[in-house]
mmCIF file of C-alpha atoms in Angstrom:
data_model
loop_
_atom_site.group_PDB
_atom_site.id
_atom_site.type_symbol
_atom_site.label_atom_id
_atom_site.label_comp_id
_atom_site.label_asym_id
_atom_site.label_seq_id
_atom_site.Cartn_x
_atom_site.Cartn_y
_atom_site.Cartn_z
ATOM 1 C CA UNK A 5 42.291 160.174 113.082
ATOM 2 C CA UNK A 6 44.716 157.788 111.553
ATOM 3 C CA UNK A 7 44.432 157.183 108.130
ATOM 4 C CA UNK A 8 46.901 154.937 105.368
ATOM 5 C CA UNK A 9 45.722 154.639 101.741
ATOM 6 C CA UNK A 10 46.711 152.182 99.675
ATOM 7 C CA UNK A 11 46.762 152.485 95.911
ATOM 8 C CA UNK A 12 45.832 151.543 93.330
ATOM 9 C CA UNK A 13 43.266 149.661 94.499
ATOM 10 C CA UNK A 14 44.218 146.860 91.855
ATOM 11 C CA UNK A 15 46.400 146.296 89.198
ATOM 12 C CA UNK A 16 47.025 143.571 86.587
ATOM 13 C CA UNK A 17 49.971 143.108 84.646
ATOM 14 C CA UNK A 18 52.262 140.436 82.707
ATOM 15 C CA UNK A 19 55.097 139.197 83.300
ATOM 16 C CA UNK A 20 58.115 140.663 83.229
ATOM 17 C CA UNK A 21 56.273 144.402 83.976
ATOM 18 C CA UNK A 22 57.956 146.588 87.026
ATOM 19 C CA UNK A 23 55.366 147.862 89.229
ATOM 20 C CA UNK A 24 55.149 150.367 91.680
ATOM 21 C CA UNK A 25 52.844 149.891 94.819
ATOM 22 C CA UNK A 26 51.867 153.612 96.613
ATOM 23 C CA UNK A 27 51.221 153.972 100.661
ATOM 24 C CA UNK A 28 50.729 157.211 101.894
ATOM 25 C CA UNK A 29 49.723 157.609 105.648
ATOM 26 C CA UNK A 30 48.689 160.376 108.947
ATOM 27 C CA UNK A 31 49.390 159.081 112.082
ATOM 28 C CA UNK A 32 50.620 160.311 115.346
ATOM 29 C CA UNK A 33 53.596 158.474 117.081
ATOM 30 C CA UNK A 34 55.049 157.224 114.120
ATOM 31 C CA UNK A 35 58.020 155.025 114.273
ATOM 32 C CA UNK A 36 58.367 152.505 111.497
ATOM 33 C CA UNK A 37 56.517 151.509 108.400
ATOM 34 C CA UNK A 38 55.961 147.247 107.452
ATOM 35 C CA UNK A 39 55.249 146.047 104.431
ATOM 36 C CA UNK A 40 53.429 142.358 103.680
ATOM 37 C CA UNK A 41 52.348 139.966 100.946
ATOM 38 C CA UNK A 42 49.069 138.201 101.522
ATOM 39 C CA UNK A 43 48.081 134.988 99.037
ATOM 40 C CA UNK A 44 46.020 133.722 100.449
ATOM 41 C CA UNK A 45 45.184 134.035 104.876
ATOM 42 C CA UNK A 46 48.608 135.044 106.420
ATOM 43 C CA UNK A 47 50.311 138.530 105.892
ATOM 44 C CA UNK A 48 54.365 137.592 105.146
ATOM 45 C CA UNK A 49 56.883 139.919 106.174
ATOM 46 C CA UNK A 50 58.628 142.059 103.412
ATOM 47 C CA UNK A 51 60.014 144.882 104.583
ATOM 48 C CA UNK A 52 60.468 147.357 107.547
ATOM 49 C CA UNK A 53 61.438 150.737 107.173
ATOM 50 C CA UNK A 54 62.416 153.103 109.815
ATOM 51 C CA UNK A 55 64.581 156.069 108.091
ATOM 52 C CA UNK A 56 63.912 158.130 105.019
ATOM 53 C CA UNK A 57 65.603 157.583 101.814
ATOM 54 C CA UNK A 58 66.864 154.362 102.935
ATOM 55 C CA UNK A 59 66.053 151.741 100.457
ATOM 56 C CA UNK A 60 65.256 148.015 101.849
ATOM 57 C CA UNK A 61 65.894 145.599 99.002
ATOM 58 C CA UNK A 62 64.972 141.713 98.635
ATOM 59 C CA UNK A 63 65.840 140.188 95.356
ATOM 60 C CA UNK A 64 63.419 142.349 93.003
ATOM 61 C CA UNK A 65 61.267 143.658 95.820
ATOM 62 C CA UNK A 66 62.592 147.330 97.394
ATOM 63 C CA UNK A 67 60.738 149.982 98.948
ATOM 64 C CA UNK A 68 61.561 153.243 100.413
ATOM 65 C CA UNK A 69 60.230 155.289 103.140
ATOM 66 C CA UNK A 70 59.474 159.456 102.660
ATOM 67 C CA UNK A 71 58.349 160.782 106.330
ATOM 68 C CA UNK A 72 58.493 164.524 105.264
ATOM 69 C CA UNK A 73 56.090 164.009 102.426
ATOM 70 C CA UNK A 74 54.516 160.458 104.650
ATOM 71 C CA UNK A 75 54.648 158.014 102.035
ATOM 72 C CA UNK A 76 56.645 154.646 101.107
ATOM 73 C CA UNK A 77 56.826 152.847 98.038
ATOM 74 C CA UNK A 78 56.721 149.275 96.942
ATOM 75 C CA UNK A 79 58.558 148.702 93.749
ATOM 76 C CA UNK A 80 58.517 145.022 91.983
ATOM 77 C CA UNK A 81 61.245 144.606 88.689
ATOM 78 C CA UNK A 82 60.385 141.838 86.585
ATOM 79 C CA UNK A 83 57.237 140.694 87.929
ATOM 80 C CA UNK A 84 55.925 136.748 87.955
ATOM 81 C CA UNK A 85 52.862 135.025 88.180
ATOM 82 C CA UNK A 86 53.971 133.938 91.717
ATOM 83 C CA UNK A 87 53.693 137.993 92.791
ATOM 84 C CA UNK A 88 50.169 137.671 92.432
ATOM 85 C CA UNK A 89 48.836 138.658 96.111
ATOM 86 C CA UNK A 90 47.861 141.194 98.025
ATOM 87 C CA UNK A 91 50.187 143.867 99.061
ATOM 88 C CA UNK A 92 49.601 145.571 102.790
ATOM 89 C CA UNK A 93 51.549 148.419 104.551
ATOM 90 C CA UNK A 94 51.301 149.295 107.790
ATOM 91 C CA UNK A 95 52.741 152.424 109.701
ATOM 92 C CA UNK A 96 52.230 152.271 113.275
ATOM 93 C CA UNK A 97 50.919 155.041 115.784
ATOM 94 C CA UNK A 98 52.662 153.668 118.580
ATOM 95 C CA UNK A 99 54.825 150.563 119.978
ATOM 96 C CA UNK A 100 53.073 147.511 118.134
ATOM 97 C CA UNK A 101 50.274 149.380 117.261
ATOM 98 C CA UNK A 102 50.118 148.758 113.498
ATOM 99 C CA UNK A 103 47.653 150.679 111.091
ATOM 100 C CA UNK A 104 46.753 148.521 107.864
ATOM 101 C CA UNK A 105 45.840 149.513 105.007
ATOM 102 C CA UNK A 106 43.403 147.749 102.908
ATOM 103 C CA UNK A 107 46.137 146.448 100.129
ATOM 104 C CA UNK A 108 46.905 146.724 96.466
ATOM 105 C CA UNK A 109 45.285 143.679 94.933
ATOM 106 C CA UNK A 110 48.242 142.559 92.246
ATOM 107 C CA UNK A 111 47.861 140.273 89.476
ATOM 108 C CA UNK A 112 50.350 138.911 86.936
ATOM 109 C CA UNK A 113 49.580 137.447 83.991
ATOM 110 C CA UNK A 114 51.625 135.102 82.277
ATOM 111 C CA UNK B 19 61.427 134.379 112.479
ATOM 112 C CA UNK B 20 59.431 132.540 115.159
ATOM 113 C CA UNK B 21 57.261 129.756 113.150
ATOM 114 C CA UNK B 22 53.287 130.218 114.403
ATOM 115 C CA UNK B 23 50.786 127.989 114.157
ATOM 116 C CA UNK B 24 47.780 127.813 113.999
ATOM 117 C CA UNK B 25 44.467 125.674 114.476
ATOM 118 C CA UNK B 26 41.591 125.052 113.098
ATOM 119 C CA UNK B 27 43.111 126.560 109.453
ATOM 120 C CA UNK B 28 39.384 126.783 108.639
ATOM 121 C CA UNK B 29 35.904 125.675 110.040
ATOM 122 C CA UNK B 30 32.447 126.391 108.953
ATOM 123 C CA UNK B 31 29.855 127.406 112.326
ATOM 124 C CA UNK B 32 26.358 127.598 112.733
ATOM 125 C CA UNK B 33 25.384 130.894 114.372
ATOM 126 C CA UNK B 34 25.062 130.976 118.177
ATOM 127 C CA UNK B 35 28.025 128.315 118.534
ATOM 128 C CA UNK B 36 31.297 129.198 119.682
ATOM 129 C CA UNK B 37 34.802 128.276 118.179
ATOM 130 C CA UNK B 38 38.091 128.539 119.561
ATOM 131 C CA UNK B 39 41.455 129.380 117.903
ATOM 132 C CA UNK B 40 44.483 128.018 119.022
ATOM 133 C CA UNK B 41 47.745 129.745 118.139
ATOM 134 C CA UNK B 42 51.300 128.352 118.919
ATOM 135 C CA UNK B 43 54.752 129.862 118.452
ATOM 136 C CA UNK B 44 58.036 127.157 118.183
ATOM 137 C CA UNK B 45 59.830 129.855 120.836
ATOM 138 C CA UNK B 46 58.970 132.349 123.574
ATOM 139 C CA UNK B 47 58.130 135.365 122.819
ATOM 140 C CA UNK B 48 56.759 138.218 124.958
ATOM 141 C CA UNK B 49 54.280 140.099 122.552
ATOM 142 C CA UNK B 50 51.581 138.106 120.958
ATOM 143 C CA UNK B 51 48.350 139.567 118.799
ATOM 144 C CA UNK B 52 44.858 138.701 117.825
ATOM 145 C CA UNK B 53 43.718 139.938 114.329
ATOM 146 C CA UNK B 54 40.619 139.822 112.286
ATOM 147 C CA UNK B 55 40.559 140.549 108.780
ATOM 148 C CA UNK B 56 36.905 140.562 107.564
ATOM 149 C CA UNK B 57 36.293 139.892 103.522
ATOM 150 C CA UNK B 58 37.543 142.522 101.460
ATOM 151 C CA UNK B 59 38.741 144.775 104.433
ATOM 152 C CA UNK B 60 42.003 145.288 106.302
ATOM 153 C CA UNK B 61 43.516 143.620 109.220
ATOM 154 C CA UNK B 62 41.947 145.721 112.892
ATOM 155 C CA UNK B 63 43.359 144.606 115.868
ATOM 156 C CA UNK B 64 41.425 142.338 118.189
ATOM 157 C CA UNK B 65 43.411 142.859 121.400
ATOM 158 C CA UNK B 66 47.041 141.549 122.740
ATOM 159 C CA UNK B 67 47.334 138.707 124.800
ATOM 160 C CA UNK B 68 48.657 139.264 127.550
ATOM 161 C CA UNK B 69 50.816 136.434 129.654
ATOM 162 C CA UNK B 70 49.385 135.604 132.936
ATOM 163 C CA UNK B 71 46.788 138.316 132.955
ATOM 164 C CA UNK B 72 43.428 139.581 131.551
ATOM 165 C CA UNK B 73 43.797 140.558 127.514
ATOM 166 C CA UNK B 74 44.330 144.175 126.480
ATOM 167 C CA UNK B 75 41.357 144.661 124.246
ATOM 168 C CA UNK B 76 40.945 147.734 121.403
ATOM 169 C CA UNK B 77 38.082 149.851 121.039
ATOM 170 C CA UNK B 78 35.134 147.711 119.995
ATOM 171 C CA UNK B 79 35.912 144.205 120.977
ATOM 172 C CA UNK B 80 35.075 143.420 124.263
ATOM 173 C CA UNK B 81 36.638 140.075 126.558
ATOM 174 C CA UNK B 82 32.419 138.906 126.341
ATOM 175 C CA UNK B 83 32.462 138.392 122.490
ATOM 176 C CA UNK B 84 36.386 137.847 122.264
ATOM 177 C CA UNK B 85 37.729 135.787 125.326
ATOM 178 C CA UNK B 86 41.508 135.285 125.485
ATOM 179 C CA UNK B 87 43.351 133.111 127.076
ATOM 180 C CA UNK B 88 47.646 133.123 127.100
ATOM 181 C CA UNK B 89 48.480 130.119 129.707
ATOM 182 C CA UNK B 90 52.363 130.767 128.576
ATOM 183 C CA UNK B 91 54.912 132.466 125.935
ATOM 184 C CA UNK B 92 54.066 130.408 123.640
ATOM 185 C CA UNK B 93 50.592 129.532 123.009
ATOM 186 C CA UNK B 94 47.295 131.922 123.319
ATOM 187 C CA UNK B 95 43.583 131.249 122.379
ATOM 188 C CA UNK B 96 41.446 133.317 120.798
ATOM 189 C CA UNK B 97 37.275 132.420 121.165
ATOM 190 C CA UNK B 98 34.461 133.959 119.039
ATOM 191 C CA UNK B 99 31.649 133.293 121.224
ATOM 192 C CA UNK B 100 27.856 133.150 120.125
ATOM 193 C CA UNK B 101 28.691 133.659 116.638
ATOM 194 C CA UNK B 102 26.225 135.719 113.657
ATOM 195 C CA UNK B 103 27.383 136.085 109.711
ATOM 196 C CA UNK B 104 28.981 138.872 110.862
ATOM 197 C CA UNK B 105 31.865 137.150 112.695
ATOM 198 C CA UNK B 106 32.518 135.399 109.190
ATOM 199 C CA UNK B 107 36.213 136.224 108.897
ATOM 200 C CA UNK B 108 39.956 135.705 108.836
ATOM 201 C CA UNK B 109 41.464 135.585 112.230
ATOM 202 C CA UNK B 110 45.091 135.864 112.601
ATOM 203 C CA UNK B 111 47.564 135.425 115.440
ATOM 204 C CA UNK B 112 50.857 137.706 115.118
ATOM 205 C CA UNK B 113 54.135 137.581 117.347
ATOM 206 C CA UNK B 114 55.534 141.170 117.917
ATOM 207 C CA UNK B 115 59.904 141.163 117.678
ATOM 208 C CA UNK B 116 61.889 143.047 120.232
ATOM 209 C CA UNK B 117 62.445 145.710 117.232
ATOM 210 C CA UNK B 118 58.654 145.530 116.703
ATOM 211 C CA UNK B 119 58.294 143.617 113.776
ATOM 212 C CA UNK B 120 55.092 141.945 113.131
ATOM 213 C CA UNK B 121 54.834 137.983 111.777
ATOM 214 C CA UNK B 122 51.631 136.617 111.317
ATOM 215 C CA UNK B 123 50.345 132.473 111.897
ATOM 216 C CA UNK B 124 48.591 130.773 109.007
ATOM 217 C CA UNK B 125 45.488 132.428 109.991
ATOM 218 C CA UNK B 126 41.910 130.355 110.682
ATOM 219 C CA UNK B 127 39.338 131.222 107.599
ATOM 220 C CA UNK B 128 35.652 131.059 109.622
ATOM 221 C CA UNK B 129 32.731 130.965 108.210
ATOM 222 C CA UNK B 130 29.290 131.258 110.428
ATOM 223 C CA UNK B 131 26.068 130.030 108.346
#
């Protein structure tokens, strides 16, 4: 059965703290890994990764994907108050067929 | 990225009712999603709406509960029919890119009393 797990779970830090956000996944027909922020109802596109060892960077956001040892991580440098969300990957199994996991809840404090 | 709306943003039901979602996208597109996130879980795939034909539903939603409608390429409804508590969640409509990214509408909170 396909399976991703998020963690931690939660995490709260302050400003200015780097974070690092874990995904590790099993699925069959794998083919690219997404990653979103959630505030509050919609999911917002971060990142898609495809290769291994190829970072994807945005500003202070990067991740990277592993698909020997199936994992990808989220990394945030110098975190704000406005990171506060919920972070989701999402490997697929197949064409469009996206496997969320249930998020690492993130909050900064000022 | 395709901008998606979507309508009601949030509406509180009384059970047995039925609401309907309305999702449109500013541009064609050929792959479009229905998503439920239910409180404190993950988002599960509701089924993809299909242009000009029936709904591809995933295991455990059925077109009954879940009718879909998707007239054109640019707008799709989503109905939760004969609603319970249980049906209390965040539904989301999602475009799917030609390189298979995902982008997600502003999502419709429902709550069924």
């Amino acid at each position: 059965e396909d399976k991703v797990v998020q963690s931690p779970l939660s995490l709260v830090v302050h400003e200015g703290d780097t974070v690092t956000l874990n995904c590790s996944y099993e699925v069959t027909n794998f083919r690219s890994l997404l990653w979103y922020k959630q505030e509050k109802k919609a999911p917002t596109f971060l990142f898609m990764l495809t290769s291994s060892g190829i970072e994807k960077k945005s500003g202070r956001l990067s991740s990277i994907l592993d698909k020997k040892e199936l994992f990808s991580i989220l990394n945030i440098t110098a975190t704000q108050t406005g990171d506060s969300a919920v972070y989701l990957c999402a490997p697929t199994s197949g064409t469009y067929k996206y496997i969320f996991g249930t998020g690492t809840r993130l909050k900064v404090l000022a | 990225s395709a901008v998606i709306s979507q309508k009601p943003s949030r509406d509180i039901c009384q059970r047995g009712t039925s609401l309907t979602i309305q999702c449109q996208v500013d541009s064609q597109v050929t792959m479009m999603f229905w998503y439920r996130q239910q409180p404190g879980q993950s988002l599960t795939l509701i089924a993809t709406a299909n242009q000009g034909s029936e709904a591809t539903y995933e295991s455990g939603f059925v077109i009954d509960k879940f009718p879909i409608s998707r007239p054109n390429l640019t707008f799709s409804t989503l109905t939760v029919s004969n609603m319970s508590p249980e049906d209390s969640s965040i539904y989301l409509c999602s475009v799917g890119t030609d390189n298979e990214k995902l982008f997600f509408g502003s999502g419709t909170q429902l709550s069924v009393l």
